[in-house]
Coordinates of C-alpha atoms in Angstrom, one line a residue:
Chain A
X1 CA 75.6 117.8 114.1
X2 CA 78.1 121.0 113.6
X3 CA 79.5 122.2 110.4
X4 CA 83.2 122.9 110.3
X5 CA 84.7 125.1 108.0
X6 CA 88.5 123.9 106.6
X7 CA 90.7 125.8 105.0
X8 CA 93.5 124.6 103.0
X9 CA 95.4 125.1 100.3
X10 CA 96.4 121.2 100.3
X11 CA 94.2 119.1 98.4
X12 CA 95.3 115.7 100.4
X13 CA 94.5 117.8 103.6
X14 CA 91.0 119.2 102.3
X15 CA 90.6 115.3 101.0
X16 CA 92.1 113.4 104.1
X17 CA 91.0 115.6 107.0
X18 CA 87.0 116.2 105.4
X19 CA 87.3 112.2 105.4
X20 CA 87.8 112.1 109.0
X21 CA 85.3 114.6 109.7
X22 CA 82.7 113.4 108.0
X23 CA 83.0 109.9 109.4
X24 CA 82.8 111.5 113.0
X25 CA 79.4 113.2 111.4
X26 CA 80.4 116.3 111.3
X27 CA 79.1 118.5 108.2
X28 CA 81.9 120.1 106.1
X29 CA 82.2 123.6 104.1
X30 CA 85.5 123.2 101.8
X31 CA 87.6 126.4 101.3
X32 CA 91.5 125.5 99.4
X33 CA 92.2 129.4 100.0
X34 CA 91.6 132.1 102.7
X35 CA 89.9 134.3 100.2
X36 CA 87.4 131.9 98.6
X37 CA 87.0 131.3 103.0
X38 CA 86.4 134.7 104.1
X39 CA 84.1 135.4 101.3
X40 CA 81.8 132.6 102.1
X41 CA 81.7 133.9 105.9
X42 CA 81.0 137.3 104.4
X43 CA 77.9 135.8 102.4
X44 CA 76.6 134.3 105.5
X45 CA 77.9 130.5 106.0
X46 CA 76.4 129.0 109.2
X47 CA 79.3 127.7 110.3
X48 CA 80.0 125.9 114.3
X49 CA 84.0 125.8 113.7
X50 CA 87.1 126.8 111.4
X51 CA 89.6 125.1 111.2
X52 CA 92.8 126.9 108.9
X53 CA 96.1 125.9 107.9
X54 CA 98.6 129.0 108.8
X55 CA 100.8 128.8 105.6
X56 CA 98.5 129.5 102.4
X57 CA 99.5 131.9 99.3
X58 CA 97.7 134.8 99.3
X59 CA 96.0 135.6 102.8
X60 CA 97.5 133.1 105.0
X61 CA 95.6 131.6 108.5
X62 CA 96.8 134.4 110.8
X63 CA 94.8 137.1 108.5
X64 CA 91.9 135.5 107.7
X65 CA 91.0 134.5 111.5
X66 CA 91.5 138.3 111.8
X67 CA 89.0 139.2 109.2
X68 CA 86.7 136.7 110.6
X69 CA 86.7 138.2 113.7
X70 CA 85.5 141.0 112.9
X71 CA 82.5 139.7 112.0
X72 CA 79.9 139.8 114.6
X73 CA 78.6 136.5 113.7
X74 CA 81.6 135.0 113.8
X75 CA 83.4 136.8 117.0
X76 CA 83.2 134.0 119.3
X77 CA 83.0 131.2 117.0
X78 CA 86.0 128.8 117.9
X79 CA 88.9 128.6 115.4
X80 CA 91.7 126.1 115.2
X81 CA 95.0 126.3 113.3
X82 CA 95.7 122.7 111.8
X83 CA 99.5 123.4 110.3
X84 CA 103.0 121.7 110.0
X85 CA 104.4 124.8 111.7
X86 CA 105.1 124.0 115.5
X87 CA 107.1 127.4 116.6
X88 CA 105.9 128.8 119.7
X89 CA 106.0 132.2 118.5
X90 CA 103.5 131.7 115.3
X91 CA 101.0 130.0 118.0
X92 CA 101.2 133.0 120.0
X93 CA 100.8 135.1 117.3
X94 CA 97.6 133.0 116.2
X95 CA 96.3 133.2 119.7
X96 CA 96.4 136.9 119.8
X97 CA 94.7 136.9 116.7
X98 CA 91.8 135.1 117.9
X99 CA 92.4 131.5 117.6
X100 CA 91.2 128.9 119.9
X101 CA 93.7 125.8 119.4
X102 CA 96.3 124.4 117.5
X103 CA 97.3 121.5 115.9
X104 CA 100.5 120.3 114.2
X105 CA 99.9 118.5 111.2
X106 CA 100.0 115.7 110.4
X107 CA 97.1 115.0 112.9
X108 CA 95.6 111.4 113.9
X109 CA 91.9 111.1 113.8
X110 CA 91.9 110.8 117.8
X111 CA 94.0 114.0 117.8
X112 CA 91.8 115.8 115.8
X113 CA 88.7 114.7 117.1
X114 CA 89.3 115.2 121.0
X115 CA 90.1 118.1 119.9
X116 CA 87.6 119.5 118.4
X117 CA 85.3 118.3 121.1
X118 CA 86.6 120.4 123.7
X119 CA 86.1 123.8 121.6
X120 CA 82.8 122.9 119.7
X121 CA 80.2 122.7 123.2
Chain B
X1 CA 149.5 143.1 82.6
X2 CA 151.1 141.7 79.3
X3 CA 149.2 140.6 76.2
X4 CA 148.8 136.9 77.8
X5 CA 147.9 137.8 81.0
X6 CA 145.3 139.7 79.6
X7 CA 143.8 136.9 77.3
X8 CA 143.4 134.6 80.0
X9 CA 141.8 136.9 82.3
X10 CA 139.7 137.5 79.6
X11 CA 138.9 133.3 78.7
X12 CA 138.8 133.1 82.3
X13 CA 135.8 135.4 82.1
X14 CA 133.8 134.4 79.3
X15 CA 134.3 130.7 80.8
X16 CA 133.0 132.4 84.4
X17 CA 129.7 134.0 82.5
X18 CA 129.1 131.1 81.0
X19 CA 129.1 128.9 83.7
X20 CA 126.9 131.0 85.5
X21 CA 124.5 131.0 82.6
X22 CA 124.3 127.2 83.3
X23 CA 123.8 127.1 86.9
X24 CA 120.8 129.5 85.8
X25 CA 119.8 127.1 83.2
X26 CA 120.1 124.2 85.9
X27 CA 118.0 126.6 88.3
X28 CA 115.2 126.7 86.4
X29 CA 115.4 123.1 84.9
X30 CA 115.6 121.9 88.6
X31 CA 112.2 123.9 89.3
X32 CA 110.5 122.5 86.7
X33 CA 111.6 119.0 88.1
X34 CA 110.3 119.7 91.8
X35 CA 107.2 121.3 90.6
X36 CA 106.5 118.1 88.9
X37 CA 107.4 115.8 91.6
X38 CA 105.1 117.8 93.5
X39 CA 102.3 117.0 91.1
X40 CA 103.1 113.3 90.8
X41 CA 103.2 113.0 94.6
X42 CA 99.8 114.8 95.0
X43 CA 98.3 112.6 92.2
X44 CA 99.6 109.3 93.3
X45 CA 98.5 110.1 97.2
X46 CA 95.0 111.5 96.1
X47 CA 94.6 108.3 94.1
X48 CA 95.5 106.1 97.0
X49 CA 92.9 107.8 99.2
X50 CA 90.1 107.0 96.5
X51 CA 91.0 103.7 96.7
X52 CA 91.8 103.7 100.9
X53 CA 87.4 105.2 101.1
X54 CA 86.4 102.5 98.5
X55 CA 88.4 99.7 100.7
X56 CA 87.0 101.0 103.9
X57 CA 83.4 101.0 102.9
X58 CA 83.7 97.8 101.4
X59 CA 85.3 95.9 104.8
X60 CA 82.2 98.0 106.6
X61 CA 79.8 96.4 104.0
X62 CA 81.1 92.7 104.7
X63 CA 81.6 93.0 108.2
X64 CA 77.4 93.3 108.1
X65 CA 77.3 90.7 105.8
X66 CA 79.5 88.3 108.3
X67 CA 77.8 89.3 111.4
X68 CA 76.9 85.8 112.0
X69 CA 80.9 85.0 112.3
X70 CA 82.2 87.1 115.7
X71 CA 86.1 86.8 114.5
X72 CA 85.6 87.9 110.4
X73 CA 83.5 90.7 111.6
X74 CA 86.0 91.8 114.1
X75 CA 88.8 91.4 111.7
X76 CA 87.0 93.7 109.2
X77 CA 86.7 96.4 112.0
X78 CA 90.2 96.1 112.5
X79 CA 90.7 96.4 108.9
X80 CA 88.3 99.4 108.5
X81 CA 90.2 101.3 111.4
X82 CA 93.9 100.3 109.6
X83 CA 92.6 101.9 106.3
X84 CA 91.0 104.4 108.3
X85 CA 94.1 105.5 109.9
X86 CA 96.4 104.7 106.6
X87 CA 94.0 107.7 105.0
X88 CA 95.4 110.1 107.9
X89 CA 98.7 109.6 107.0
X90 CA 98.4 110.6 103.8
X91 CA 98.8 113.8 105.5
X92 CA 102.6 113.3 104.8
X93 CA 102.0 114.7 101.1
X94 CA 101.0 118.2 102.6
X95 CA 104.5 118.3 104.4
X96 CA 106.5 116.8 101.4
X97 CA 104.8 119.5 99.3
X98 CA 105.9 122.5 101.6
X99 CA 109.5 121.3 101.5
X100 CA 109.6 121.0 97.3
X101 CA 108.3 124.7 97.6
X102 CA 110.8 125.6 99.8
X103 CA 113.6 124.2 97.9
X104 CA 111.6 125.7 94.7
X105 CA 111.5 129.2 96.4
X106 CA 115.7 129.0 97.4
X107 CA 116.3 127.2 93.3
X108 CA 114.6 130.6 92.5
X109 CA 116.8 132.8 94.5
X110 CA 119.6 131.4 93.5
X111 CA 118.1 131.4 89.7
X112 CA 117.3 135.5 90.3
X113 CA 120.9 135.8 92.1
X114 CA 123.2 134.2 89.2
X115 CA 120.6 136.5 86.6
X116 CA 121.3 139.9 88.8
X117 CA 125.2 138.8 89.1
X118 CA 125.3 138.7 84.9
X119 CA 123.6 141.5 84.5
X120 CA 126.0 143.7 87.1
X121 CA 129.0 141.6 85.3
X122 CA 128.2 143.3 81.8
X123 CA 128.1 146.6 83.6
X124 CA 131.3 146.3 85.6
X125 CA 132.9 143.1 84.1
X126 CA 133.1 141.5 87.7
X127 CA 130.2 139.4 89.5
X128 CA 129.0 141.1 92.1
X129 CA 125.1 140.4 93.0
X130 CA 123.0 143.3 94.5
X131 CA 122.1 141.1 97.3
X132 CA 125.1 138.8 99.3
X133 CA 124.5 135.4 99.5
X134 CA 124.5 135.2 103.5
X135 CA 121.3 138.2 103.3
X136 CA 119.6 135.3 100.8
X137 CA 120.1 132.7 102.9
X138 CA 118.7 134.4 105.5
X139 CA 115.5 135.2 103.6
X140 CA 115.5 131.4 103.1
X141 CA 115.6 130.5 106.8
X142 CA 112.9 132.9 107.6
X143 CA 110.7 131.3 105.0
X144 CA 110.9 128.1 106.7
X145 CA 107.8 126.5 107.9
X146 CA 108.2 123.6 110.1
X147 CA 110.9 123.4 112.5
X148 CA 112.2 120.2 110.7
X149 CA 113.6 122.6 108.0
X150 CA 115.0 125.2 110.1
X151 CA 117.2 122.1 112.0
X152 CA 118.1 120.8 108.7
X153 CA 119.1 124.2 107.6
X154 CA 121.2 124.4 110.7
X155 CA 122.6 120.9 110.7
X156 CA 123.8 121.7 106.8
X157 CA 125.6 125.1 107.7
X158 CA 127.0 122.9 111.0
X159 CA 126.1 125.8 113.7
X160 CA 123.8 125.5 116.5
X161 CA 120.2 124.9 116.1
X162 CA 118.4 126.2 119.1
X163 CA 114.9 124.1 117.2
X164 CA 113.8 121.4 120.0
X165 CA 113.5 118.2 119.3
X166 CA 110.4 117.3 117.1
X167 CA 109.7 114.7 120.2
X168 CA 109.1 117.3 122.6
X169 CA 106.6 119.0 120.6
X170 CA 103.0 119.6 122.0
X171 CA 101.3 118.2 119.2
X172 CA 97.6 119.8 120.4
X173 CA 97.4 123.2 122.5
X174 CA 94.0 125.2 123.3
X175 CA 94.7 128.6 124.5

């Protein structure tokens, strides 16, 4: 089964959503900031989606996917936003960045989960 | 302006200064409250999800024990999906605790604005903040992160809110 990688700087997020995920039987790699996120793909994590809040302090969502992406082992991995922010405009902006999909928090288990099936192949 | 005049201008000052001292007081008493609300919201929900896993296992675990009985087993499925589900909406937490920071980040603001005002008062013995309030609050509005503030922020000032309604939202997009 695929590993996802979710970022968050929520711990009810990191707690509710890795719940969810790992029921489906999906494997999960933990990151509460973009940082402690980017530096885990720098070292190498095998990793089949990410999954990022926008809104984090520090590096937020929009700048990590951009750092990720500029790894080549990570260029066409898919990447979703999972965020309370529903403006068009930020989705745009994540889209040009690189992302795949987005979600508006908070997310059901269904929502989530079809979700995720249409980007992870 | 004659010797009266003068001295009331003058209370009327020293009672203006001091007022603004409290609101900053208030400011940073009020952050302290939100911050720990924050934290006894967070603890409270991440205790209630401890307790939603343990319930859900536990209704998986009799539901094989009463395999025998059709209608207990199917009730504990139903169960297991209702605590199942009950666990995703502690999600709610995560939006609560952008709002406190929100009103955290505008308490200090306000806080930094009343501070700056007192500080340009001693100078030119009349409050008059480096930054207006209207440039603040629009620093507030563009720190907004759901649409649900930015309409609430609009419905407060009473001016048109061009944020849709959160029911036409597309919940999920791929691009």
């Amino acid at each position: 089964m695929s590993t996802i990688m979710l970022v968050d700087d929520s711990a009810t997020i990191l707690l509710s959503i890795a719940s969810i995920l790992t029921k489906a039987g999906y494997t999960v790699e933990k990151a509460s900031n973009a940082e402690l996120a980017l530096k885990k793909f720098n070292d190498g994590v095998k990793v089949d989606l990410l999954i990022t809040d926008l809104n984090m302090p520090g590096m937020n969502g929009i700048e990590l996917i951009k750092e990720v992406r500029k790894l080549p082992a990570y260029k066409f991995m898919p990447i979703l936003f999972l965020t309370t922010e529903s403006q068009q405009s930020k989705r745009m902006e994540a889209k040009a960045a690189g992302a795949s999909g987005w979600i508006v928090k908070p997310a059901t288990a269904d929502e989530l989960l079809n979700t995720i099936k249409l980007v992870i192949r | 302006m004659n010797d009266d005049a003068s001295r009331q201008t003058e209370a009327l000052s020293e009672a203006t200064v001091c007022g603004l001292s409290q609101i900053h007081d208030l400011c940073e008493v009020l952050k302290s409250q939100m911050a720990l609300i924050d934290k006894t919201a967070e603890n409270a929900v991440l205790t209630l999800h401890h307790h939603l896993v343990e319930s859900s296992e536990l209704a998986v675990l009799c539901a094989q024990d009463m395999a025998t009985s059709s209608a207990a087993s199917s009730m504990l499925v139903r169960l297991h999906n209702e605590l199942d589900t009950m666990g995703a909406e502690l999600q709610f937490q995560d939006a609560v605790r952008q709002q406190i920071v929100t009103v955290v980040g505008a308490l200090d603001m306000l806080s930094h604005y009343v501070a700056d005002g007192l500080q340009r008062a001693n100078e030119a013995k009349a409050f008059n903040p480096s930054l207006a309030m209207s440039e603040q609050m629009e620093k507030l509005y563009q720190a907004y992160v759901m649409d649900s503030q930015r309409a609430a922020h609009d419905a407060a000032l009473k001016r048109d809110s061009s944020i849709a309604d959160s029911a036409g939202i597309q919940r999920t997009e791929l691009f």
